[in-house]
Amino acid sequence: MQFHDLHAQYIALKDEIDAGIASVAESGRFILGPQVTQLENELAADVGRKHCVTCGNGTDALTLALMVLGVGEGDAVFVPDFTYFATAGTASFLGAAVYPVDIDLHTFNMRPAALEAAVLAVEAQGIHTPKCVIPVDLFGLPADYDAIGRIAKSHGLSILEDGAQGYGGSLHGKAACSFGDIAVTSFFPAKPLGCWGDGGAVFTDSDEQDSLLRSLRANGRAEDDKYNNVRIGMNSRLDTMQAAILLPKLHALRRYELAALDAAAARYSEALRDAVTVPEVPEGYTSAWAQYTILAKDEAERNALAAHLKERGIPAMIYYPRGIHAQQAYAEQHFPDVLYPNTCRAAKCVLSLPMHPYLNEADAAAVIAAIRSFYGKN
Ligand SMILES: *Cc1c(COP(=O)(O)O)cnc(C)c1O
């Protein structure tokens, strides 16, 4: 059984993907070919943003977006404590001070009340300037942009949506990657919209940000002169081959994959609710189900359940075993565990189950049966 079955997706989309790859091979336009422009146009329209600028990976997308927002030394950047490291690491890389914020255990996303407390504490300290918040659409579920938007507005923070795991989700009918001042996603193979290598994208409604992003991803080149470099940037582009692979995958995601994910999640939740804490999708939200993550009662139970599944050939993963606050890279900051009770609990109790649009009945039934047998239920 696969945790995330990319081969099943390839088989389903083989004709379109193979044709796309062949057309790139024939054209020889491997860098910024027409498929890249087509993908950027389709992605922008798909999420309801004016512009999409693709780049080399989701980490670069975060860095580019933070550069466009002018984040740097002296600035405070607020990130959810429970996320992939890049959400925080990119802000630190640019010289900003990272402040992790505890999460809500029902959604695994940033807890707005904890954000407000963190911003007030930084304001009171007066060392760093609160500049930006990076809400993450963790496991596919959009963050609470209503509440975070109000806090950001009252404290003058810009919002960068980290939609690396969120592509395909929505809130009040608005698509993920359309929230905040600027948004990013990742096309790492295991993400809801993944390519066959590394890739990423930045989304914005601002023409100025769009031009700046296009310059920054090409070593700071001038808009009208490739060999006049007007700022310091990076080299970060999406290969044409990856764009050709992403186009049919984007169409499939909208055509049927999201519906298949919802059906798989509903089936798990129905069958497991009386045994473990199942993930919640609050009213008004839809999830892209990057992960289907359950909570066990405590660490010992989680570890025993993980071992029980492994013995039965069922892959399950721990996303994530520690919060940002507990990463060794931030040891000098001495972020105390007591500020992050929910992240600490999540890190001990989470377990992500096999989840993808091609999960078949037999595999889903096997996962369910194995978990129910662990809890002595039938
Ligand atoms: C995967 C991921 C990233 C980084 O994306 P890459 O393409 O792997 O660089 C950033 N943030 C989150 C929340 C992610 O899950």
Short mmCIF file of C-alpha atoms and ligand atoms in Angstrom, two decimals:
data_model
loop_
_atom_site.label_atom_id
_atom_site.label_comp_id
_atom_site.label_asym_id
_atom_site.label_seq_id
_atom_site.Cartn_x
_atom_site.Cartn_y
_atom_site.Cartn_z
CA MET A 1 0.00 0.00 0.00
CA GLN A 2 1.25 3.48 -0.87
CA PHE A 3 1.06 6.45 1.49
CA HIS A 4 0.66 8.76 -1.49
CA ASP A 5 0.17 6.90 -4.77
CA LEU A 6 1.80 8.95 -7.54
CA HIS A 7 2.01 5.94 -9.84
CA ALA A 8 -1.77 5.44 -9.83
CA GLN A 9 -2.12 9.10 -10.80
CA TYR A 10 0.39 8.67 -13.62
CA ILE A 11 -1.54 5.70 -14.98
CA ALA A 12 -4.77 7.73 -14.90
CA LEU A 13 -3.22 10.72 -16.67
CA LYS A 14 -0.55 8.93 -18.73
CA ASP A 15 -1.67 9.99 -22.21
CA GLU A 16 -1.87 13.69 -21.36
CA ILE A 17 1.33 13.74 -19.31
CA ASP A 18 3.33 11.79 -21.90
CA ALA A 19 2.07 14.09 -24.66
CA GLY A 20 3.03 17.14 -22.62
CA ILE A 21 6.56 15.86 -21.99
CA ALA A 22 6.98 14.95 -25.67
CA SER A 23 5.89 18.41 -26.77
CA VAL A 24 8.54 20.02 -24.56
CA ALA A 25 11.18 17.62 -25.86
CA GLU A 26 10.18 18.47 -29.46
CA SER A 27 10.17 22.21 -28.88
CA GLY A 28 13.47 22.32 -26.98
CA ARG A 29 12.18 25.27 -24.96
CA PHE A 30 13.20 23.88 -21.61
CA ILE A 31 13.32 27.16 -19.68
CA LEU A 32 10.29 29.49 -19.50
CA GLY A 33 8.63 27.83 -22.48
CA PRO A 34 5.00 28.50 -23.43
CA GLN A 35 3.68 25.82 -21.03
CA VAL A 36 5.04 27.87 -18.12
CA THR A 37 3.06 30.93 -19.21
CA GLN A 38 -0.02 28.81 -19.82
CA LEU A 39 0.28 27.24 -16.36
CA GLU A 40 0.76 30.64 -14.68
CA ASN A 41 -2.35 31.96 -16.43
CA GLU A 42 -4.42 28.91 -15.54
CA LEU A 43 -3.27 28.87 -11.90
CA ALA A 44 -4.02 32.56 -11.42
CA ALA A 45 -7.50 32.11 -12.90
CA ASP A 46 -8.04 28.91 -10.93
CA VAL A 47 -7.50 30.56 -7.55
CA GLY A 48 -8.91 33.96 -8.52
CA ARG A 49 -5.70 36.01 -8.35
CA LYS A 50 -4.51 38.50 -10.94
CA HIS A 51 -0.98 37.07 -11.19
CA CYS A 52 0.90 33.82 -10.70
CA VAL A 53 4.69 33.69 -10.91
CA THR A 54 6.17 30.18 -10.87
CA CYS A 55 9.60 29.43 -9.41
CA GLY A 56 11.97 26.62 -8.44
CA ASN A 57 10.27 25.30 -5.28
CA GLY A 58 7.99 26.27 -2.40
CA THR A 59 10.89 27.41 -0.24
CA ASP A 60 12.03 29.84 -2.94
CA ALA A 61 8.42 30.97 -3.34
CA LEU A 62 8.35 31.90 0.37
CA THR A 63 11.71 33.69 0.09
CA LEU A 64 10.60 35.61 -3.02
CA ALA A 65 7.31 36.61 -1.37
CA LEU A 66 9.08 37.78 1.80
CA MET A 67 11.53 39.80 -0.31
CA VAL A 68 8.63 41.46 -2.12
CA LEU A 69 7.04 42.31 1.24
CA GLY A 70 10.36 43.91 2.26
CA VAL A 71 10.94 41.55 5.19
CA GLY A 72 14.45 41.66 6.61
CA GLU A 73 16.59 42.48 9.62
CA GLY A 74 14.77 44.03 12.56
CA ASP A 75 11.41 42.61 11.50
CA ALA A 76 9.31 40.13 13.46
CA VAL A 77 7.63 37.39 11.39
CA PHE A 78 4.92 35.24 13.00
CA VAL A 79 4.55 31.63 11.88
CA PRO A 80 2.52 28.70 13.15
CA ASP A 81 4.65 26.53 15.40
CA PHE A 82 3.38 23.34 13.76
CA THR A 83 4.53 23.46 10.13
CA TYR A 84 7.27 22.39 7.75
CA PHE A 85 10.52 24.19 8.59
CA ALA A 86 10.65 26.34 5.43
CA THR A 87 7.78 28.55 6.67
CA ALA A 88 10.10 29.80 9.42
CA GLY A 89 13.51 29.14 7.90
CA THR A 90 12.99 31.47 4.93
CA ALA A 91 12.17 34.42 7.21
CA SER A 92 15.28 33.70 9.29
CA PHE A 93 17.33 33.33 6.10
CA LEU A 94 16.40 36.91 5.21
CA GLY A 95 17.51 38.12 8.64
CA ALA A 96 14.10 38.55 10.25
CA ALA A 97 13.24 37.34 13.77
CA VAL A 98 10.84 34.39 13.74
CA TYR A 99 8.13 34.12 16.39
CA PRO A 100 6.35 30.75 16.43
CA VAL A 101 2.67 30.84 17.42
CA ASP A 102 0.76 27.93 18.98
CA ILE A 103 -1.92 26.10 17.01
CA ASP A 104 -5.54 25.09 17.39
CA LEU A 105 -5.78 21.33 18.01
CA HIS A 106 -9.02 20.96 16.04
CA THR A 107 -7.57 22.33 12.80
CA PHE A 108 -3.78 22.08 13.41
CA ASN A 109 -3.62 25.68 12.13
CA MET A 110 -2.35 28.88 13.76
CA ARG A 111 -4.52 29.90 16.75
CA PRO A 112 -5.57 33.54 16.22
CA ALA A 113 -5.64 34.32 19.96
CA ALA A 114 -2.07 33.06 20.28
CA LEU A 115 -1.06 35.24 17.32
CA GLU A 116 -2.51 38.32 18.95
CA ALA A 117 -0.72 37.53 22.22
CA ALA A 118 2.58 37.03 20.38
CA VAL A 119 2.24 40.33 18.47
CA LEU A 120 1.40 42.22 21.68
CA ALA A 121 4.43 40.69 23.41
CA VAL A 122 6.76 41.73 20.56
CA GLU A 123 5.27 45.24 20.56
CA ALA A 124 5.77 45.51 24.32
CA GLN A 125 9.37 44.30 24.04
CA GLY A 126 10.17 46.90 21.40
CA ILE A 127 13.14 45.02 19.89
CA HIS A 128 11.62 43.82 16.61
CA THR A 129 8.98 45.44 14.42
CA PRO A 130 5.94 43.21 13.84
CA LYS A 131 5.92 43.01 10.05
CA CYS A 132 4.37 39.87 8.65
CA VAL A 133 2.35 36.79 9.54
CA ILE A 134 2.64 33.57 7.53
CA PRO A 135 -0.50 31.49 8.14
CA VAL A 136 -0.08 27.93 6.83
CA ASP A 137 -2.91 25.91 5.27
CA LEU A 138 -1.69 22.84 7.12
CA PHE A 139 -2.62 19.38 5.82
CA GLY A 140 -4.77 21.08 3.14
CA LEU A 141 -7.09 23.11 5.39
CA PRO A 142 -6.99 26.90 4.94
CA ALA A 143 -6.00 28.88 8.03
CA ASP A 144 -8.55 31.13 9.84
CA TYR A 145 -8.12 34.12 7.51
CA ASP A 146 -11.12 35.99 8.98
CA ALA A 147 -9.61 36.23 12.46
CA ILE A 148 -5.99 36.49 11.31
CA GLY A 149 -7.00 39.24 8.86
CA ARG A 150 -8.52 41.32 11.68
CA ILE A 151 -5.41 40.95 13.86
CA ALA A 152 -3.05 41.73 10.96
CA LYS A 153 -5.04 44.83 10.10
CA SER A 154 -5.07 46.22 13.62
CA HIS A 155 -1.31 45.67 14.05
CA GLY A 156 -0.17 46.64 10.54
CA LEU A 157 1.09 43.17 9.57
CA SER A 158 1.18 41.91 6.01
CA ILE A 159 -0.16 38.41 5.40
CA LEU A 160 1.73 35.80 3.38
CA GLU A 161 -0.37 32.68 2.85
CA ASP A 162 1.76 29.52 2.89
CA GLY A 163 -0.46 27.36 0.70
CA ALA A 164 2.23 24.73 0.03
CA GLN A 165 -0.15 22.04 1.32
CA GLY A 166 -3.32 23.98 0.63
CA TYR A 167 -3.79 24.09 -3.13
CA GLY A 168 -7.39 23.08 -3.84
CA GLY A 169 -8.83 24.00 -0.44
CA SER A 170 -11.21 26.92 0.14
CA LEU A 171 -12.82 29.20 2.72
CA HIS A 172 -16.22 30.84 2.10
CA GLY A 173 -15.88 29.74 -1.54
CA LYS A 174 -12.55 31.57 -1.94
CA ALA A 175 -9.71 29.36 -3.12
CA ALA A 176 -6.50 28.73 -1.18
CA CYS A 177 -3.64 30.88 -2.51
CA SER A 178 -6.03 33.84 -2.83
CA PHE A 179 -5.70 34.95 0.82
CA GLY A 180 -3.54 37.70 2.24
CA ASP A 181 -1.32 40.22 0.46
CA ILE A 182 0.58 37.48 -1.31
CA ALA A 183 0.42 33.68 -1.31
CA VAL A 184 2.68 30.79 -2.23
CA THR A 185 2.40 27.12 -3.04
CA SER A 186 4.75 24.20 -3.64
CA PHE A 187 4.69 21.59 -6.40
CA PHE A 188 6.84 19.10 -4.50
CA PRO A 189 5.59 15.67 -5.71
CA ALA A 190 3.65 14.77 -2.53
CA LYS A 191 1.71 18.09 -2.30
CA PRO A 192 -1.94 18.26 -3.41
CA LEU A 193 -0.75 19.70 -6.74
CA GLY A 194 2.66 18.13 -7.29
CA CYS A 195 5.04 17.90 -10.24
CA TRP A 196 7.84 15.39 -10.89
CA GLY A 197 10.60 17.29 -9.20
CA ASP A 198 10.76 20.66 -7.50
CA GLY A 199 8.50 23.58 -8.29
CA GLY A 200 6.64 26.43 -6.64
CA ALA A 201 4.57 29.54 -7.31
CA VAL A 202 3.75 32.95 -5.88
CA PHE A 203 0.29 34.52 -6.25
CA THR A 204 -0.56 38.23 -6.04
CA ASP A 205 -3.13 40.76 -7.19
CA SER A 206 -0.53 43.54 -7.42
CA ASP A 207 1.07 44.47 -10.76
CA GLU A 208 4.12 45.90 -8.96
CA GLN A 209 4.64 42.71 -6.96
CA ASP A 210 4.26 40.67 -10.14
CA SER A 211 7.03 42.60 -11.96
CA LEU A 212 9.25 42.52 -8.90
CA LEU A 213 8.81 38.73 -8.56
CA ARG A 214 9.67 38.20 -12.25
CA SER A 215 12.82 40.26 -11.78
CA LEU A 216 13.80 38.60 -8.48
CA ARG A 217 13.46 35.07 -9.85
CA ALA A 218 15.88 36.00 -12.68
CA ASN A 219 18.81 37.44 -10.76
CA GLY A 220 17.21 40.85 -10.44
CA ARG A 221 17.11 41.54 -14.17
CA ALA A 222 15.52 44.68 -15.58
CA GLU A 223 12.10 44.19 -17.13
CA ASP A 224 13.26 45.34 -20.56
CA ASP A 225 16.93 44.27 -20.54
CA LYS A 226 18.07 40.77 -19.65
CA TYR A 227 21.67 41.87 -19.08
CA ASN A 228 20.96 44.88 -16.94
CA ASN A 229 20.56 43.71 -13.37
CA VAL A 230 18.86 46.29 -11.22
CA ARG A 231 18.64 44.42 -7.90
CA ILE A 232 19.98 41.31 -6.15
CA GLY A 233 17.76 38.32 -6.79
CA MET A 234 18.00 34.58 -7.22
CA ASN A 235 17.78 32.05 -10.05
CA SER A 236 14.52 30.25 -9.42
CA ARG A 237 12.35 29.11 -12.31
CA LEU A 238 9.91 26.27 -12.96
CA ASP A 239 11.16 23.99 -15.76
CA THR A 240 8.93 23.87 -18.85
CA MET A 241 8.82 20.06 -18.44
CA GLN A 242 7.32 20.45 -14.97
CA ALA A 243 4.74 22.94 -16.25
CA ALA A 244 3.71 20.45 -18.94
CA ILE A 245 3.29 17.78 -16.24
CA LEU A 246 1.37 20.13 -13.94
CA LEU A 247 -1.24 21.22 -16.52
CA PRO A 248 -3.06 17.85 -16.77
CA LYS A 249 -2.63 17.37 -13.01
CA LEU A 250 -4.30 20.73 -12.32
CA HIS A 251 -7.21 19.76 -14.57
CA ALA A 252 -7.57 16.37 -12.85
CA LEU A 253 -7.44 17.98 -9.41
CA ARG A 254 -10.42 20.16 -10.28
CA ARG A 255 -12.24 17.54 -12.35
CA TYR A 256 -12.30 14.69 -9.84
CA GLU A 257 -9.34 14.43 -7.48
CA LEU A 258 -10.65 16.84 -4.84
CA ALA A 259 -14.00 15.05 -4.80
CA ALA A 260 -12.21 11.70 -4.46
CA LEU A 261 -10.16 13.06 -1.54
CA ASP A 262 -13.30 14.32 0.19
CA ALA A 263 -14.94 10.93 -0.24
CA ALA A 264 -11.88 9.12 1.16
CA ALA A 265 -11.71 11.50 4.13
CA ALA A 266 -15.43 11.11 4.85
CA ARG A 267 -15.06 7.35 4.78
CA TYR A 268 -12.14 7.38 7.23
CA SER A 269 -13.88 9.83 9.58
CA GLU A 270 -17.11 7.88 9.61
CA ALA A 271 -15.31 4.65 10.44
CA LEU A 272 -12.76 5.98 12.95
CA ARG A 273 -14.62 8.64 14.91
CA ASP A 274 -15.37 6.34 17.84
CA ALA A 275 -11.71 5.25 18.14
CA VAL A 276 -9.50 8.32 17.60
CA THR A 277 -9.83 12.09 17.15
CA VAL A 278 -10.48 12.60 13.43
CA PRO A 279 -9.63 15.83 11.56
CA GLU A 280 -12.26 18.55 11.55
CA VAL A 281 -13.21 20.66 8.55
CA PRO A 282 -15.06 23.62 10.10
CA GLU A 283 -18.19 25.12 8.54
CA GLY A 284 -17.32 27.24 5.49
CA TYR A 285 -14.05 25.41 4.75
CA THR A 286 -12.99 22.73 2.30
CA SER A 287 -9.69 20.85 2.58
CA ALA A 288 -7.27 19.74 -0.13
CA TRP A 289 -6.40 16.79 2.18
CA ALA A 290 -2.64 17.00 1.80
CA GLN A 291 -2.70 14.75 4.87
CA TYR A 292 -5.43 12.92 6.76
CA THR A 293 -4.17 13.24 10.33
CA ILE A 294 -5.64 11.63 13.42
CA LEU A 295 -4.83 12.29 17.08
CA ALA A 296 -4.21 9.46 19.51
CA LYS A 297 -4.76 9.89 23.26
CA ASP A 298 -1.06 10.18 24.10
CA GLU A 299 2.42 9.50 22.76
CA ALA A 300 2.58 5.88 23.90
CA GLU A 301 -0.75 5.09 22.24
CA ARG A 302 0.28 6.87 19.02
CA ASN A 303 3.59 5.00 18.83
CA ALA A 304 1.92 1.66 19.51
CA LEU A 305 -0.70 2.37 16.84
CA ALA A 306 2.00 3.35 14.33
CA ALA A 307 3.85 0.09 15.05
CA HIS A 308 0.60 -1.90 14.75
CA LEU A 309 -0.05 -0.38 11.30
CA LYS A 310 3.53 -0.96 10.18
CA GLU A 311 3.31 -4.66 11.09
CA ARG A 312 0.29 -4.90 8.81
CA GLY A 313 2.06 -3.23 5.88
CA ILE A 314 0.18 0.06 6.26
CA PRO A 315 2.32 3.17 5.86
CA ALA A 316 1.61 5.96 8.35
CA MET A 317 3.72 9.07 8.97
CA ILE A 318 4.32 11.50 11.81
CA TYR A 319 3.91 15.07 10.56
CA TYR A 320 5.49 16.71 12.51
CA PRO A 321 7.52 15.24 15.37
CA ARG A 322 8.44 18.70 16.80
CA GLY A 323 7.35 22.30 16.59
CA ILE A 324 9.38 25.11 15.06
CA HIS A 325 10.04 26.35 18.61
CA ALA A 326 11.84 23.08 19.38
CA GLN A 327 13.99 22.98 16.24
CA GLN A 328 17.71 22.91 16.96
CA ALA A 329 18.25 25.81 14.56
CA TYR A 330 16.28 27.98 17.04
CA ALA A 331 17.90 26.61 20.23
CA GLU A 332 19.47 30.01 20.96
CA GLN A 333 16.05 31.66 21.03
CA HIS A 334 15.01 29.47 24.01
CA PHE A 335 11.33 29.35 23.01
CA PRO A 336 9.72 27.69 26.05
CA ASP A 337 7.49 24.62 25.62
CA VAL A 338 4.85 26.21 27.88
CA LEU A 339 4.00 28.74 25.16
CA TYR A 340 3.16 25.88 22.77
CA PRO A 341 0.97 23.37 24.62
CA ASN A 342 -1.08 22.41 21.55
CA THR A 343 1.92 21.94 19.26
CA CYS A 344 3.63 19.85 21.94
CA ARG A 345 0.54 17.66 22.23
CA ALA A 346 0.13 17.38 18.45
CA ALA A 347 3.79 16.41 17.98
CA LYS A 348 3.27 13.52 20.44
CA CYS A 349 -0.15 12.33 19.27
CA VAL A 350 -0.51 12.87 15.49
CA LEU A 351 -0.46 10.14 12.88
CA SER A 352 -1.12 10.70 9.17
CA LEU A 353 -2.80 7.88 7.27
CA PRO A 354 -2.46 6.87 3.60
CA MET A 355 -4.36 9.55 1.67
CA HIS A 356 -4.55 10.32 -2.03
CA PRO A 357 -7.24 10.58 -4.73
CA TYR A 358 -6.59 7.03 -5.95
CA LEU A 359 -7.02 5.29 -2.58
CA ASN A 360 -9.11 2.23 -3.41
CA GLU A 361 -11.86 0.60 -1.34
CA ALA A 362 -9.73 -2.36 -0.33
CA ASP A 363 -6.85 -0.22 0.94
CA ALA A 364 -9.16 2.16 2.82
CA ALA A 365 -10.93 -0.82 4.37
CA ALA A 366 -7.59 -2.35 5.40
CA VAL A 367 -6.47 0.88 7.11
CA ILE A 368 -9.80 1.17 8.92
CA ALA A 369 -9.81 -2.48 10.00
CA ALA A 370 -6.23 -2.24 11.32
CA ILE A 371 -7.01 0.85 13.40
CA ARG A 372 -10.25 -0.58 14.74
CA SER A 373 -8.56 -3.83 15.68
CA PHE A 374 -5.87 -1.87 17.57
CA TYR A 375 -8.62 -0.32 19.68
CA GLY A 376 -10.38 -3.67 20.11
CA LYS A 377 -13.34 -2.59 17.99
CA ASN A 378 -14.87 -4.37 15.01
C1 LIG B 1 6.50 21.69 1.41
C2 LIG B 1 6.32 22.93 2.17
C3 LIG B 1 7.11 24.07 1.93
C4 LIG B 1 8.31 24.06 1.03
O1 LIG B 1 8.08 23.63 -0.26
P1 LIG B 1 9.29 22.99 -1.11
O2 LIG B 1 8.74 22.97 -2.50
O3 LIG B 1 9.56 21.63 -0.57
O4 LIG B 1 10.46 23.89 -0.98
C5 LIG B 1 6.81 25.23 2.63
N1 LIG B 1 5.82 25.27 3.52
C6 LIG B 1 5.05 24.19 3.79
C7 LIG B 1 3.94 24.32 4.78
C8 LIG B 1 5.28 22.99 3.14
O5 LIG B 1 4.53 21.92 3.42
#
